[in-house]
C-alpha positions as YAML, in Angstrom:
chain: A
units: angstrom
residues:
- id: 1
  name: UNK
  ca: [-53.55, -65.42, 41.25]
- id: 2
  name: UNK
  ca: [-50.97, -64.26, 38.56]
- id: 3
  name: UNK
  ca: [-51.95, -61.97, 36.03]
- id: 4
  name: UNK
  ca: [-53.00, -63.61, 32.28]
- id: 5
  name: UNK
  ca: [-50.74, -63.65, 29.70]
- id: 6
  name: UNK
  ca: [-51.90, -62.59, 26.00]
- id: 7
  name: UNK
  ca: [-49.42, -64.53, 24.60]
- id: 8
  name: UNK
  ca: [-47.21, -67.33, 25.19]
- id: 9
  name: UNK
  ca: [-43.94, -67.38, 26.88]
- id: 10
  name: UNK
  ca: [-41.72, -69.48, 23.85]
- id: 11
  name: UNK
  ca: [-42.48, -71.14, 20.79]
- id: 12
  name: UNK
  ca: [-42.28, -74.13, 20.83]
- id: 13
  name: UNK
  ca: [-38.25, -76.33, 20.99]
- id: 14
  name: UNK
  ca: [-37.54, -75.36, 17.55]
- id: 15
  name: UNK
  ca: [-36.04, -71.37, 16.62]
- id: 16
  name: UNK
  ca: [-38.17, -70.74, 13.67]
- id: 17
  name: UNK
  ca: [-36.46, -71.04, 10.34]
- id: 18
  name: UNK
  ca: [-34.55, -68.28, 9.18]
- id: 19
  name: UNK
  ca: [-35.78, -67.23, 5.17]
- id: 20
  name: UNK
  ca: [-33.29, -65.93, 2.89]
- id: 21
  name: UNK
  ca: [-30.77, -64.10, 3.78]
- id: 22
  name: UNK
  ca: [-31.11, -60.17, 3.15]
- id: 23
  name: UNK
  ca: [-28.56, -59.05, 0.42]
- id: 24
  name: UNK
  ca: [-29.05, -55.31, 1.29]
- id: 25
  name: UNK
  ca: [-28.46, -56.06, 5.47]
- id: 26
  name: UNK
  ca: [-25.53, -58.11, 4.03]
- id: 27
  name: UNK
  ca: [-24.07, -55.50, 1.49]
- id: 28
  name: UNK
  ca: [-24.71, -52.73, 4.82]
- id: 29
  name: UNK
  ca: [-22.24, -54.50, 7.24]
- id: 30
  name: UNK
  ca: [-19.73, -54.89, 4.31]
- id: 31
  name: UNK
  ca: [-19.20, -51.52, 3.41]
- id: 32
  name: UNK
  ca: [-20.24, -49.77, 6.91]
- id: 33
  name: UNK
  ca: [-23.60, -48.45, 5.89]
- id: 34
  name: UNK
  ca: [-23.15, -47.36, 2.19]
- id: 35
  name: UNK
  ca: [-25.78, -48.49, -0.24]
- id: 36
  name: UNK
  ca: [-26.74, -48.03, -4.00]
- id: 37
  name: UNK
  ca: [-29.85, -46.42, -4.70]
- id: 38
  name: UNK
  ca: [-31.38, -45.90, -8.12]
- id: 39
  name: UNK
  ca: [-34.02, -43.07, -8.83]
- id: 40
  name: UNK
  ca: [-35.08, -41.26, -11.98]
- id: 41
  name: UNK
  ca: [-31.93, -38.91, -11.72]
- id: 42
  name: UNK
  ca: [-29.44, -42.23, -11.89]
- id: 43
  name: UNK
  ca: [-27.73, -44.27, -9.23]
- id: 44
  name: UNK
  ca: [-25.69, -43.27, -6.36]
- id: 45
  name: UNK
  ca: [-24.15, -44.68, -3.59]
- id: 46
  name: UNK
  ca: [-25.39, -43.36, -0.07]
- id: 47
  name: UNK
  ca: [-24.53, -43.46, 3.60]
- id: 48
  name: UNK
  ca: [-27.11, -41.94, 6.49]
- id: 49
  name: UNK
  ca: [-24.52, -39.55, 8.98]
- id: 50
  name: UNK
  ca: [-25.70, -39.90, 13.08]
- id: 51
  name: UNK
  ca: [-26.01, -36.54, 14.03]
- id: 52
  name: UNK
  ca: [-23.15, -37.69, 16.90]
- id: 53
  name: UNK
  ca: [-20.99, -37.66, 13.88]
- id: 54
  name: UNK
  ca: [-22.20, -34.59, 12.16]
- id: 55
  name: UNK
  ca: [-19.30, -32.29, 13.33]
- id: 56
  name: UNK
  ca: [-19.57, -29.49, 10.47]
- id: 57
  name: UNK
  ca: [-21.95, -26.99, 8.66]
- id: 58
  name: UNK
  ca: [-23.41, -28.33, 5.17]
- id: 59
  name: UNK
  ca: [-25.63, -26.90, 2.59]
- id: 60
  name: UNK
  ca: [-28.04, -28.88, 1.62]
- id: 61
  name: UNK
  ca: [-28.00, -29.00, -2.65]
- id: 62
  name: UNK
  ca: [-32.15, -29.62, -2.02]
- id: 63
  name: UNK
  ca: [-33.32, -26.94, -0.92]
- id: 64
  name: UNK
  ca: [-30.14, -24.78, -0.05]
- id: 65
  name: UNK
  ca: [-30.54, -24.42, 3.68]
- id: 66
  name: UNK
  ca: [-27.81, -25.61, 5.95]
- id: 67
  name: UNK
  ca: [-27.41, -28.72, 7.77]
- id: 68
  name: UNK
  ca: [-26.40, -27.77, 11.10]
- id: 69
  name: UNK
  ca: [-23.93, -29.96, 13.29]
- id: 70
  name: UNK
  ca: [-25.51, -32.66, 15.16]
- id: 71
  name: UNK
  ca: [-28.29, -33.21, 12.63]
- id: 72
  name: UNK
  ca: [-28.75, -36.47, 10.91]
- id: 73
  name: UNK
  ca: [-28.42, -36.38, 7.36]
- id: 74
  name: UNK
  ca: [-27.50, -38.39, 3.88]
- id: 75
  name: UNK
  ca: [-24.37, -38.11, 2.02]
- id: 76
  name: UNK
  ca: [-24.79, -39.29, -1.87]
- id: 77
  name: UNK
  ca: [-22.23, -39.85, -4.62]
- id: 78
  name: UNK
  ca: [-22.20, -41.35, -7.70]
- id: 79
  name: UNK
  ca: [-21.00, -44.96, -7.53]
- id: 80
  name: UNK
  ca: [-17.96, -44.57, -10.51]
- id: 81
  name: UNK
  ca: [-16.98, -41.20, -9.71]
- id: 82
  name: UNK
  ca: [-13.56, -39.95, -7.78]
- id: 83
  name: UNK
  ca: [-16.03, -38.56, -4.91]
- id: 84
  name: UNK
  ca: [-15.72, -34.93, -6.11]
- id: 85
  name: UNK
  ca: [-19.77, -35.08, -6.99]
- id: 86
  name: UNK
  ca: [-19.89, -36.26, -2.63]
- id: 87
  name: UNK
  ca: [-23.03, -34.43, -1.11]
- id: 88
  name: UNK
  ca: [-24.91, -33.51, 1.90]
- id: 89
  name: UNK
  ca: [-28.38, -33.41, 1.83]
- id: 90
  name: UNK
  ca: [-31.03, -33.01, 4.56]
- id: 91
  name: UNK
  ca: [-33.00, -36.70, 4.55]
- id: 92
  name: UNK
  ca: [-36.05, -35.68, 3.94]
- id: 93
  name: UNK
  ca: [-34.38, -33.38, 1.06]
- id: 94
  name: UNK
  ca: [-33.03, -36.58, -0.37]
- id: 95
  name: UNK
  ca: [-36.57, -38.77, -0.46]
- id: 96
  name: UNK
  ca: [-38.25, -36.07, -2.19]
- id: 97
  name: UNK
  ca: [-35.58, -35.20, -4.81]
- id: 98
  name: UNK
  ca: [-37.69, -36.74, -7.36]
- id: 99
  name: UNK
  ca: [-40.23, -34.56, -6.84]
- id: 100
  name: UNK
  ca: [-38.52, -31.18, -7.14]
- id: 101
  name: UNK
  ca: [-35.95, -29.47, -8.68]
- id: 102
  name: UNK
  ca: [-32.74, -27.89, -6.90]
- id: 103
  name: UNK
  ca: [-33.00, -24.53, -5.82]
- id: 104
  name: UNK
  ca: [-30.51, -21.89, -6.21]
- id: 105
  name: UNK
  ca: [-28.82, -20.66, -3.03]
- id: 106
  name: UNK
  ca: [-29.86, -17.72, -1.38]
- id: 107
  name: UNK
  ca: [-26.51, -15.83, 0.05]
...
């Protein structure tokens, strides 16, 4: 005897129907990952780094400790600038920038 299945093997003829399409998945694989975020410091535009493509040394503007190569991270800009203001920041750094303010670097 074959073991019991929990659950059944397909639904039933029919795929189920699709809702809405998702702006932000849309909006993703048009501009290769960026997106526009808005917190209580403004909006910016921001793309999540692989660490496979993190090939240099960053300080992170958060809480001033580098971002090593190979670690995932965020890079943020503002939307309408000319990318000077472009800058690397740890991810977890970049959640909780609401809730602190940025340190001064320790050289």
């Amino acid at each position: 005897m074959s073991p019991r299945r929990n659950s059944p093997r397909r639904k039933s003829g029919r795929k189920a129907a699709a809702g809405p399409p998702d702006e932000d998945a849309l909006m993703l694989r048009i501009t290769g990952g960026q997106r526009r975020e808005t917190g209580p410091d403004g909006e910016y535009v921001t793309r999540r780094i692989p660490g496979s493509a993190a090939t240099k040394v960053y300080r992170c503007p958060g809480c001033a400790q580098e971002i090593p190569t190979g670690m995932p991270h965020v890079v943020a800009w503002r939307p309408y600038g000319d990318g000077g203001d472009r800058r690397h920041w740890h991810s977890s750094c970049w959640e909780r920038r609401s809730h602190r303010s940025p340190r001064a670097p320790r050289y």
